[in-house]
């Protein structure tokens, strides 16, 4: 029997999402204009931010692009922001969007090399603590020179490869056409228990790698987009930026690695799951079969991908072009030199990147609302009006708090511009400004690991194809990040309070000696 038009429309609304979720979003859409017009635009802005965070938290229920997009469109219609402002936000963040579109797609064509390397690593290191430390260290090192999203895309690609190998063997190995890794219906009960352990194992590795991107990304001016903005505003080059951040970043880095090992040893907060022996055997057999089947042409492909990987690191480290454009060269080189010529195969590479690119565009729409409604203004003015001795801690903590619910690039830009304006007005000294710049950079990078909102790498992981496979939800990600959040935030705060001022004085003296070597020797 045919259903009514209204019922059909309701069923189509957000597809297979549960009724309570659909009803919640409808309430959001009704309440927002009422609060905006009849209560307070400022309050309506904060309500919209909370609603958007809710859609991110429910990412496994419904991809956030749909409900978040509806909220963003409504915000424009009712006047919370404008289409022109959103276009300006997108234009100012074009580098990030290009990075997602092309770099993530480029990594797709290097899967063979990545799977080969990480399979050797996974099978060669039996200690879970040592393996986790290796993933964290590798992610930190790469993120100091590459963008964190690129590093996470690499790790996601590898984890998807591992998961697909095991799932294929235990589900339907006789049917080459059956590649649905979301379907667990053909897996026997004993294999499902092993699969759950394997999922927990991959979850912990992904979280360690994600935190590693924050530990490494905070150290250099190229590690995160806001780092570059802060470095340019302060007139710091690559080496000076690294040295300025060292009093905070090095102790935090060491404590972060110690936390990684302790979490695996104690098996707390969802960590500690080991690689099941059954999975290890399957991966080893896969590696042996792959090696036996590998032809000279296949070996040449691996060699070419290795050369491309070297080009990627050199090009990004030396900033030969914007990261997104370098990603485009990866696509061109990897396809043309590895025999990929059909449009269908190339199109698969963008399957992972474009949905998140669209979601990020929606995210920047929410940022436009934050700017237009001046949601952060009270907190910014409070911090800048505080006593000089309290400003460092407040800058650090406020940047961390706001970055956890907003965009750390936006927050970092706002605070460094305000600090620069205060310096130009004579409100603060140059030394105070330099310490505030360090507090701003570390604040936007370290406490923001608390939520996927604060770290684009975490948000990318949450909305990736891997997240539902390994059962990594928003809440679970926040819970697993909690020990890291506590350690990184407190150690960073201690260093900002205790070590930053004497270290800055030492840096100033070192800089003077470098510029006046003869005078330094005579004195």
Short mmCIF file of C-alpha atoms in Angstrom, two decimals:
data_model
loop_
_atom_site.label_atom_id
_atom_site.label_comp_id
_atom_site.label_asym_id
_atom_site.label_seq_id
_atom_site.Cartn_x
_atom_site.Cartn_y
_atom_site.Cartn_z
CA UNK A 1 0.00 0.00 0.00
CA UNK A 2 1.32 3.44 -0.92
CA UNK A 3 2.30 5.70 1.97
CA UNK A 4 1.33 9.36 2.21
CA UNK A 5 3.48 12.09 0.69
CA UNK A 6 4.40 13.47 4.13
CA UNK A 7 5.46 10.03 5.35
CA UNK A 8 7.51 9.42 2.22
CA UNK A 9 9.17 12.82 2.63
CA UNK A 10 10.00 12.02 6.27
CA UNK A 11 11.50 8.67 5.29
CA UNK A 12 13.62 10.30 2.63
CA UNK A 13 14.82 12.96 5.08
CA UNK A 14 18.34 11.88 6.17
CA UNK A 15 17.70 8.42 4.75
CA UNK A 16 18.31 5.53 7.16
CA UNK A 17 19.05 7.71 10.19
CA UNK A 18 16.97 6.79 13.27
CA UNK A 19 13.74 8.68 13.89
CA UNK A 20 15.05 10.34 17.08
CA UNK A 21 17.95 11.81 15.13
CA UNK A 22 15.68 13.14 12.38
CA UNK A 23 13.36 14.68 14.97
CA UNK A 24 16.28 16.27 16.82
CA UNK A 25 17.55 17.96 13.67
CA UNK A 26 14.05 19.22 12.79
CA UNK A 27 13.83 20.77 16.27
CA UNK A 28 17.23 22.41 15.71
CA UNK A 29 16.05 23.94 12.43
CA UNK A 30 12.85 25.28 14.04
CA UNK A 31 14.48 26.64 17.21
CA UNK A 32 17.43 28.46 15.63
CA UNK A 33 15.53 31.32 13.92
CA UNK A 34 13.32 31.76 17.01
CA UNK A 35 16.36 32.25 19.24
CA UNK A 36 18.07 34.46 16.68
CA UNK A 37 15.15 36.86 16.15
CA UNK A 38 13.41 36.83 19.55
CA UNK A 39 16.09 36.07 22.14
CA UNK A 40 19.71 36.87 21.18
CA UNK A 41 21.82 36.50 18.02
CA UNK A 42 24.84 35.87 20.27
CA UNK A 43 23.06 33.00 22.04
CA UNK A 44 21.76 31.67 18.72
CA UNK A 45 25.35 31.55 17.45
CA UNK A 46 26.52 29.45 20.38
CA UNK A 47 23.48 27.17 20.02
CA UNK A 48 24.39 26.65 16.35
CA UNK A 49 27.98 25.75 17.30
CA UNK A 50 26.70 23.23 19.86
CA UNK A 51 24.34 21.73 17.27
CA UNK A 52 27.14 21.38 14.74
CA UNK A 53 29.34 19.65 17.31
CA UNK A 54 26.39 17.30 17.95
CA UNK A 55 26.29 16.36 14.25
CA UNK A 56 30.02 15.59 14.40
CA UNK A 57 29.52 13.46 17.50
CA UNK A 58 26.85 11.48 15.66
CA UNK A 59 29.07 10.95 12.59
CA UNK A 60 28.49 7.19 12.63
CA UNK A 61 24.71 7.74 12.69
CA UNK A 62 24.70 10.16 9.77
CA UNK A 63 27.58 11.71 7.86
CA UNK A 64 27.90 15.27 9.26
CA UNK A 65 27.87 16.90 5.82
CA UNK A 66 24.09 16.42 5.59
CA UNK A 67 22.82 17.75 8.94
CA UNK A 68 25.71 20.20 9.31
CA UNK A 69 25.06 21.49 5.81
CA UNK A 70 21.39 22.09 6.60
CA UNK A 71 22.37 24.07 9.70
CA UNK A 72 24.87 26.13 7.69
CA UNK A 73 22.35 26.89 4.93
CA UNK A 74 19.78 27.97 7.51
CA UNK A 75 22.37 30.22 9.17
CA UNK A 76 22.80 32.07 5.87
CA UNK A 77 19.05 32.34 5.27
CA UNK A 78 18.29 33.84 8.68
CA UNK A 79 21.23 36.26 8.58
CA UNK A 80 23.70 34.75 11.04
CA UNK A 81 26.33 35.07 8.31
CA UNK A 82 26.46 35.74 4.58
CA UNK A 83 27.38 33.81 1.48
CA UNK A 84 30.05 36.42 0.76
CA UNK A 85 31.70 35.84 4.12
CA UNK A 86 31.65 32.08 3.60
CA UNK A 87 33.28 32.55 0.21
CA UNK A 88 35.97 34.68 1.87
CA UNK A 89 36.57 31.97 4.51
CA UNK A 90 36.87 29.33 1.79
CA UNK A 91 39.23 31.53 -0.20
CA UNK A 92 41.48 32.11 2.82
CA UNK A 93 41.56 28.36 3.45
CA UNK A 94 41.98 27.34 -0.20
CA UNK A 95 45.34 25.72 0.61
CA UNK A 96 43.67 23.31 3.02
CA UNK A 97 40.90 22.45 0.55
CA UNK A 98 43.40 21.80 -2.26
CA UNK A 99 45.42 19.68 0.13
CA UNK A 100 42.42 17.48 0.81
CA UNK A 101 41.35 17.19 -2.79
CA UNK A 102 44.72 16.30 -4.28
CA UNK A 103 47.07 15.08 -1.55
CA UNK A 104 44.68 12.52 -0.11
CA UNK A 105 43.89 11.31 -3.62
CA UNK A 106 47.60 11.13 -4.39
CA UNK A 107 48.22 8.88 -1.38
CA UNK A 108 45.67 6.47 -2.87
CA UNK A 109 48.05 5.71 -5.74
CA UNK A 110 50.89 4.89 -3.32
CA UNK A 111 48.98 2.24 -1.38
CA UNK A 112 51.13 -0.61 -2.69
CA UNK A 113 54.32 0.91 -1.32
CA UNK A 114 52.73 1.95 1.97
CA UNK A 115 51.16 -1.44 2.54
CA UNK A 116 54.48 -3.12 1.73
CA UNK A 117 56.43 -0.96 4.22
CA UNK A 118 53.93 -1.05 7.06
CA UNK A 119 53.30 -4.78 6.67
CA UNK A 120 57.01 -5.36 7.22
CA UNK A 121 56.88 -3.03 10.23
CA UNK A 122 53.78 -4.68 11.68
CA UNK A 123 55.10 -8.21 11.25
CA UNK A 124 58.61 -7.29 12.37
CA UNK A 125 57.69 -5.66 15.71
CA UNK A 126 55.86 -8.00 18.09
CA UNK A 127 55.79 -5.70 21.12
CA UNK A 128 52.58 -3.64 21.02
CA UNK A 129 54.12 -0.86 23.12
CA UNK A 130 57.11 -0.61 20.79
CA UNK A 131 54.88 -0.76 17.72
CA UNK A 132 52.64 2.01 19.10
CA UNK A 133 55.69 4.10 19.93
CA UNK A 134 56.97 3.56 16.38
CA UNK A 135 53.67 4.74 14.88
CA UNK A 136 53.59 7.79 17.19
CA UNK A 137 57.21 8.69 16.43
CA UNK A 138 56.79 8.22 12.68
CA UNK A 139 53.65 10.39 12.65
CA UNK A 140 55.38 13.07 14.74
CA UNK A 141 58.46 13.16 12.51
CA UNK A 142 56.46 13.30 9.29
CA UNK A 143 54.06 15.94 10.66
CA UNK A 144 56.99 18.23 11.49
CA UNK A 145 57.63 18.50 7.73
CA UNK A 146 54.37 17.41 6.10
CA UNK A 147 50.80 18.39 6.79
CA UNK A 148 49.09 16.32 9.50
CA UNK A 149 46.23 15.48 7.12
CA UNK A 150 48.71 13.94 4.70
CA UNK A 151 50.24 11.82 7.45
CA UNK A 152 46.85 10.65 8.71
CA UNK A 153 45.78 9.85 5.15
CA UNK A 154 48.83 7.60 4.86
CA UNK A 155 48.05 5.75 8.10
CA UNK A 156 44.35 5.42 7.20
CA UNK A 157 45.29 3.94 3.83
CA UNK A 158 47.55 1.39 5.52
CA UNK A 159 44.97 0.45 8.16
CA UNK A 160 42.29 0.01 5.49
CA UNK A 161 44.65 -2.29 3.63
CA UNK A 162 45.28 -4.43 6.73
CA UNK A 163 41.58 -4.59 7.57
CA UNK A 164 40.59 -5.48 4.01
CA UNK A 165 43.12 -8.33 3.85
CA UNK A 166 41.86 -10.00 7.02
CA UNK A 167 38.17 -9.33 6.32
CA UNK A 168 38.45 -10.83 2.84
CA UNK A 169 40.02 -14.03 4.14
CA UNK A 170 37.50 -14.66 6.93
CA UNK A 171 34.34 -13.55 5.09
CA UNK A 172 34.21 -14.83 1.52
CA UNK A 173 37.64 -15.69 0.13
CA UNK A 174 36.26 -17.71 -2.80
CA UNK A 175 34.38 -14.81 -4.35
CA UNK A 176 36.78 -12.22 -5.83
CA UNK A 177 33.87 -9.92 -6.61
CA UNK A 178 32.77 -9.73 -2.98
CA UNK A 179 34.74 -6.79 -1.59
CA UNK A 180 32.18 -5.37 0.85
CA UNK A 181 34.27 -4.95 4.01
CA UNK A 182 31.25 -3.43 5.77
CA UNK A 183 29.39 -6.75 5.61
CA UNK A 184 30.17 -9.05 8.57
CA UNK A 185 27.29 -11.46 7.93
CA UNK A 186 29.51 -14.19 6.44
CA UNK A 187 31.99 -14.20 9.33
CA UNK A 188 31.77 -17.03 11.87
CA UNK A 189 31.41 -16.26 15.59
CA UNK A 190 34.97 -17.20 16.57
CA UNK A 191 36.34 -15.05 13.77
CA UNK A 192 34.11 -12.17 14.86
CA UNK A 193 35.76 -12.20 18.29
CA UNK A 194 39.16 -12.02 16.62
CA UNK A 195 37.86 -9.23 14.37
CA UNK A 196 36.79 -7.20 17.42
CA UNK A 197 40.27 -7.55 18.90
CA UNK A 198 41.79 -6.55 15.57
CA UNK A 199 39.53 -3.49 15.49
CA UNK A 200 40.66 -2.49 18.98
CA UNK A 201 44.27 -2.98 17.88
CA UNK A 202 43.82 -0.71 14.85
CA UNK A 203 41.91 1.89 16.91
CA UNK A 204 44.78 2.26 19.33
CA UNK A 205 47.37 2.55 16.55
CA UNK A 206 45.30 5.19 14.78
CA UNK A 207 44.92 7.24 17.96
CA UNK A 208 48.64 7.03 18.74
CA UNK A 209 49.42 8.15 15.20
CA UNK A 210 46.84 10.95 15.41
CA UNK A 211 48.34 12.30 18.63
CA UNK A 212 51.79 11.92 17.06
CA UNK A 213 50.77 14.39 14.35
CA UNK A 214 49.99 16.94 17.08
CA UNK A 215 53.28 16.30 18.91
CA UNK A 216 55.32 16.82 15.74
CA UNK A 217 53.11 19.42 14.08
CA UNK A 218 53.47 21.94 16.92
CA UNK A 219 57.28 22.03 16.61
CA UNK A 220 57.84 23.62 13.21
CA UNK A 221 56.40 26.49 11.22
CA UNK A 222 55.20 24.07 8.52
CA UNK A 223 53.62 21.54 10.88
CA UNK A 224 50.18 23.19 10.96
CA UNK A 225 48.66 26.07 8.94
CA UNK A 226 48.36 28.37 11.98
CA UNK A 227 52.06 27.83 12.75
CA UNK A 228 52.96 29.47 9.46
CA UNK A 229 50.64 32.40 10.18
CA UNK A 230 52.19 32.90 13.63
CA UNK A 231 55.73 32.61 12.23
CA UNK A 232 55.04 35.22 9.55
CA UNK A 233 53.47 37.60 12.07
CA UNK A 234 56.52 37.23 14.34
CA UNK A 235 59.17 37.34 11.61
CA UNK A 236 60.59 33.94 12.54
CA UNK A 237 62.28 31.62 10.05
CA UNK A 238 62.20 27.82 10.24
CA UNK A 239 65.11 27.42 12.68
CA UNK A 240 64.12 30.28 14.96
CA UNK A 241 60.53 29.07 15.14
CA UNK A 242 61.74 25.63 16.20
CA UNK A 243 64.03 27.10 18.87
CA UNK A 244 61.35 29.45 20.19
CA UNK A 245 58.93 26.56 20.64
CA UNK A 246 61.49 24.16 22.14
CA UNK A 247 61.01 25.13 25.82
CA UNK A 248 57.42 23.92 25.53
CA UNK A 249 57.36 21.42 22.68
CA UNK A 250 60.32 19.22 23.66
CA UNK A 251 59.10 18.42 27.22
CA UNK A 252 55.59 17.87 25.84
CA UNK A 253 56.97 15.56 23.14
CA UNK A 254 58.86 13.45 25.68
CA UNK A 255 55.88 13.23 28.03
CA UNK A 256 53.61 12.35 25.10
CA UNK A 257 55.82 9.40 24.14
CA UNK A 258 55.94 8.24 27.78
CA UNK A 259 52.13 8.43 27.87
CA UNK A 260 51.96 6.29 24.72
CA UNK A 261 54.00 3.51 26.35
CA UNK A 262 52.15 3.73 29.68
CA UNK A 263 48.74 3.47 27.99
CA UNK A 264 49.80 0.28 26.23
CA UNK A 265 51.33 -1.17 29.38
CA UNK A 266 48.32 -0.39 31.58
CA UNK A 267 45.72 -1.12 28.87
CA UNK A 268 43.70 1.87 30.04
CA UNK A 269 41.28 4.06 28.05
CA UNK A 270 40.77 1.42 25.36
CA UNK A 271 44.45 0.82 24.60
CA UNK A 272 46.54 -2.33 24.96
CA UNK A 273 44.85 -4.64 22.42
CA UNK A 274 47.44 -6.79 20.66
CA UNK A 275 47.48 -8.08 17.11
CA UNK A 276 45.67 -11.47 17.15
CA UNK A 277 47.89 -14.37 16.12
CA UNK A 278 45.30 -15.43 13.54
CA UNK A 279 45.52 -12.01 11.89
CA UNK A 280 49.32 -12.04 12.05
CA UNK A 281 49.37 -15.40 10.26
CA UNK A 282 47.01 -14.12 7.54
CA UNK A 283 49.03 -10.95 7.02
CA UNK A 284 52.27 -12.95 6.88
CA UNK A 285 50.79 -15.33 4.30
CA UNK A 286 49.54 -12.37 2.30
CA UNK A 287 53.01 -10.83 2.42
CA UNK A 288 54.61 -14.10 1.31
CA UNK A 289 52.12 -14.62 -1.53
CA UNK A 290 52.51 -11.01 -2.64
CA UNK A 291 56.29 -11.37 -2.68
CA UNK A 292 56.06 -14.63 -4.66
CA UNK A 293 53.65 -13.15 -7.22
CA UNK A 294 55.46 -9.88 -7.59
CA UNK A 295 56.80 -9.48 -11.12
CA UNK A 296 59.58 -7.22 -12.31
CA UNK A 297 56.92 -4.78 -13.41
CA UNK A 298 55.40 -4.80 -9.91
CA UNK A 299 58.81 -4.27 -8.30
CA UNK A 300 59.38 -1.37 -10.65
CA UNK A 301 56.07 0.15 -9.55
CA UNK A 302 57.20 -0.06 -5.92
CA UNK A 303 60.51 1.58 -6.83
CA UNK A 304 58.73 4.36 -8.71
CA UNK A 305 56.38 4.94 -5.77
CA UNK A 306 59.44 5.10 -3.50
CA UNK A 307 60.98 7.81 -5.66
CA UNK A 308 57.66 9.67 -5.66
CA UNK A 309 57.57 9.44 -1.84
CA UNK A 310 61.04 11.03 -1.69
CA UNK A 311 59.85 13.77 -4.04
CA UNK A 312 56.82 14.33 -1.78
CA UNK A 313 58.93 14.80 1.34
CA UNK A 314 61.50 17.04 -0.36
CA UNK A 315 58.89 19.17 -2.12
CA UNK A 316 56.86 19.71 1.06
CA UNK A 317 59.89 20.28 3.30
CA UNK A 318 61.35 22.86 0.91
CA UNK A 319 57.92 24.38 0.11
CA UNK A 320 58.46 24.14 -3.64
CA UNK A 321 54.72 24.70 -4.09
CA UNK A 322 51.51 24.64 -2.09
CA UNK A 323 50.83 21.24 -0.55
CA UNK A 324 47.71 20.68 -2.67
CA UNK A 325 49.61 21.35 -5.88
CA UNK A 326 52.35 18.95 -4.80
CA UNK A 327 49.59 16.38 -4.22
CA UNK A 328 48.44 16.96 -7.78
CA UNK A 329 51.96 16.13 -9.01
CA UNK A 330 51.79 12.91 -6.97
CA UNK A 331 48.62 11.93 -8.85
CA UNK A 332 50.19 12.75 -12.21
CA UNK A 333 53.45 10.91 -11.53
CA UNK A 334 51.89 7.87 -9.85
CA UNK A 335 49.27 7.32 -12.54
CA UNK A 336 51.41 7.98 -15.58
CA UNK A 337 54.39 5.93 -14.35
CA UNK A 338 52.44 3.04 -12.81
CA UNK A 339 50.08 2.22 -15.66
CA UNK A 340 46.83 3.78 -14.37
CA UNK A 341 45.01 5.28 -17.33
CA UNK A 342 41.23 4.77 -16.95
CA UNK A 343 38.97 7.41 -15.48
CA UNK A 344 37.12 4.94 -13.22
CA UNK A 345 40.26 3.98 -11.30
CA UNK A 346 41.36 7.57 -10.97
CA UNK A 347 37.89 8.50 -9.73
CA UNK A 348 38.20 6.03 -6.84
CA UNK A 349 41.06 8.08 -5.45
CA UNK A 350 38.74 11.02 -4.80
CA UNK A 351 36.06 8.97 -3.03
CA UNK A 352 37.72 9.47 0.34
CA UNK A 353 38.81 13.08 -0.13
CA UNK A 354 35.82 14.95 -1.56
CA UNK A 355 33.15 14.21 1.10
CA UNK A 356 35.49 15.52 3.79
CA UNK A 357 36.40 18.51 1.62
CA UNK A 358 32.71 19.39 1.40
CA UNK A 359 32.33 18.88 5.17
CA UNK A 360 35.25 21.21 5.80
CA UNK A 361 33.58 23.84 3.62
CA UNK A 362 30.52 23.56 5.87
CA UNK A 363 32.82 23.85 8.88
CA UNK A 364 34.19 27.13 7.54
CA UNK A 365 30.59 28.32 7.22
CA UNK A 366 30.19 27.80 10.97
CA UNK A 367 33.45 29.69 11.47
CA UNK A 368 31.92 32.58 9.51
CA UNK A 369 29.00 32.57 11.97
CA UNK A 370 31.48 32.68 14.87
CA UNK A 371 33.15 35.73 13.34
CA UNK A 372 29.97 37.60 12.40
CA UNK A 373 28.29 37.01 15.77
CA UNK A 374 31.56 37.74 17.64
CA UNK A 375 31.17 34.64 19.76
CA UNK A 376 34.79 34.69 20.93
CA UNK A 377 35.09 38.45 21.51
CA UNK A 378 34.32 38.47 25.26
CA UNK A 379 36.97 35.86 25.94
CA UNK A 380 39.55 37.58 23.72
CA UNK A 381 39.05 40.94 25.44
CA UNK A 382 39.22 39.28 28.87
CA UNK A 383 42.58 37.71 28.07
CA UNK A 384 44.10 40.86 26.57
CA UNK A 385 43.01 42.95 29.55
CA UNK A 386 44.57 40.54 32.06
CA UNK A 387 47.80 41.31 33.92
CA UNK A 388 50.99 40.55 31.90
CA UNK A 389 52.06 37.69 34.21
CA UNK A 390 48.68 35.99 33.69
CA UNK A 391 48.42 36.53 29.94
CA UNK A 392 50.65 33.60 28.97
CA UNK A 393 48.54 30.99 30.77
CA UNK A 394 45.30 32.59 29.63
CA UNK A 395 46.45 32.76 26.01
CA UNK A 396 47.49 29.11 26.16
CA UNK A 397 44.31 27.85 27.85
CA UNK A 398 41.85 30.02 25.91
CA UNK A 399 43.42 29.08 22.58
CA UNK A 400 43.17 25.42 23.59
CA UNK A 401 39.55 25.71 24.72
CA UNK A 402 38.37 27.62 21.66
CA UNK A 403 40.35 25.39 19.28
CA UNK A 404 38.61 22.35 20.76
CA UNK A 405 35.23 23.65 19.63
CA UNK A 406 36.26 25.68 16.59
CA UNK A 407 39.00 25.85 13.99
CA UNK A 408 42.54 26.14 15.42
CA UNK A 409 43.67 28.07 12.32
CA UNK A 410 40.94 30.64 12.91
CA UNK A 411 41.63 30.87 16.66
CA UNK A 412 45.38 31.14 16.20
CA UNK A 413 44.95 33.86 13.56
CA UNK A 414 42.60 35.90 15.76
CA UNK A 415 44.85 35.77 18.83
CA UNK A 416 48.16 36.44 17.08
CA UNK A 417 46.62 39.40 15.24
CA UNK A 418 45.28 40.81 18.51
CA UNK A 419 48.68 40.34 20.16
CA UNK A 420 50.40 42.00 17.20
CA UNK A 421 47.97 44.92 17.42
CA UNK A 422 48.71 45.26 21.14
CA UNK A 423 52.45 45.34 20.37
CA UNK A 424 52.01 48.03 17.72
CA UNK A 425 49.92 50.10 20.14
CA UNK A 426 52.61 49.82 22.80
CA UNK A 427 50.36 47.90 25.18
CA UNK A 428 52.85 45.02 25.47
CA UNK A 429 56.60 44.73 24.94
CA UNK A 430 58.32 42.78 22.18
CA UNK A 431 59.46 40.14 24.66
CA UNK A 432 55.91 39.72 25.96
CA UNK A 433 54.60 39.47 22.40
CA UNK A 434 57.10 36.72 21.52
CA UNK A 435 56.06 34.69 24.56
CA UNK A 436 52.40 35.22 23.68
CA UNK A 437 53.15 33.94 20.16
CA UNK A 438 54.61 30.74 21.64
CA UNK A 439 51.62 30.38 23.99
CA UNK A 440 49.23 30.90 21.08
CA UNK A 441 50.93 28.31 18.88
CA UNK A 442 51.19 25.64 21.57
CA UNK A 443 47.68 26.41 22.82
CA UNK A 444 46.07 25.85 19.42
CA UNK A 445 48.02 22.59 18.89
CA UNK A 446 48.15 20.75 22.21
CA UNK A 447 44.93 21.03 24.30
CA UNK A 448 42.93 20.85 21.07
CA UNK A 449 43.58 17.08 20.83
CA UNK A 450 40.65 16.81 23.25
CA UNK A 451 38.10 16.65 20.41
CA UNK A 452 38.02 15.93 16.67
CA UNK A 453 36.88 19.54 16.19
CA UNK A 454 40.22 20.85 17.40
CA UNK A 455 42.42 18.75 15.13
CA UNK A 456 41.64 18.50 11.42
CA UNK A 457 43.56 15.22 11.36
CA UNK A 458 41.24 13.77 14.01
CA UNK A 459 38.16 15.03 12.19
CA UNK A 460 39.42 13.49 8.97
CA UNK A 461 39.94 10.17 10.74
CA UNK A 462 36.48 10.32 12.34
CA UNK A 463 34.75 10.88 8.99
CA UNK A 464 36.94 8.48 7.00
CA UNK A 465 35.86 5.10 5.62
CA UNK A 466 38.01 3.47 8.30
CA UNK A 467 36.16 4.87 11.33
CA UNK A 468 32.98 2.76 11.03
CA UNK A 469 35.05 -0.35 10.25
CA UNK A 470 37.06 -0.13 13.48
CA UNK A 471 34.10 1.28 15.46
CA UNK A 472 35.80 4.61 16.17
CA UNK A 473 33.03 7.01 17.18
CA UNK A 474 33.24 10.63 18.35
CA UNK A 475 32.74 9.66 21.99
CA UNK A 476 35.29 6.86 21.85
CA UNK A 477 37.81 9.15 20.19
CA UNK A 478 37.35 11.78 22.93
CA UNK A 479 37.71 9.07 25.62
CA UNK A 480 40.87 7.61 24.07
CA UNK A 481 42.34 11.10 23.62
CA UNK A 482 41.59 12.08 27.24
CA UNK A 483 44.87 10.89 28.84
CA UNK A 484 46.85 12.58 26.09
CA UNK A 485 44.76 15.74 26.52
CA UNK A 486 45.48 15.87 30.24
CA UNK A 487 49.21 15.21 29.90
CA UNK A 488 49.83 17.49 26.91
CA UNK A 489 47.75 20.33 28.37
CA UNK A 490 49.26 20.26 31.86
CA UNK A 491 52.87 19.78 30.75
CA UNK A 492 52.43 22.52 28.15
CA UNK A 493 50.89 24.85 30.74
CA UNK A 494 53.73 24.17 33.18
CA UNK A 495 56.34 24.92 30.52
CA UNK A 496 54.56 28.11 29.44
CA UNK A 497 54.48 29.27 33.06
CA UNK A 498 57.92 28.15 34.26
CA UNK A 499 60.39 27.68 31.40
CA UNK A 500 59.20 30.06 28.70
CA UNK A 501 60.35 33.39 30.17
CA UNK A 502 63.96 32.38 31.02
CA UNK A 503 64.20 30.48 27.75
CA UNK A 504 63.04 33.55 25.81
CA UNK A 505 65.70 35.68 27.51
CA UNK A 506 68.30 33.07 26.54
CA UNK A 507 67.02 33.06 22.95
CA UNK A 508 67.32 36.84 22.78
CA UNK A 509 70.92 36.68 23.99
CA UNK A 510 71.72 33.91 21.54
CA UNK A 511 70.18 35.92 18.70
CA UNK A 512 72.26 38.97 19.70
CA UNK A 513 75.47 36.87 19.73
CA UNK A 514 74.68 35.46 16.30
CA UNK A 515 74.19 38.97 14.91
CA UNK A 516 77.19 40.44 16.82
CA UNK A 517 79.80 37.64 17.07
CA UNK A 518 82.84 39.92 17.50
CA UNK A 519 81.25 42.00 20.27
CA UNK A 520 80.15 38.78 22.01
CA UNK A 521 83.72 37.43 22.03
CA UNK A 522 85.25 40.67 23.34
CA UNK A 523 82.66 40.89 26.09
#
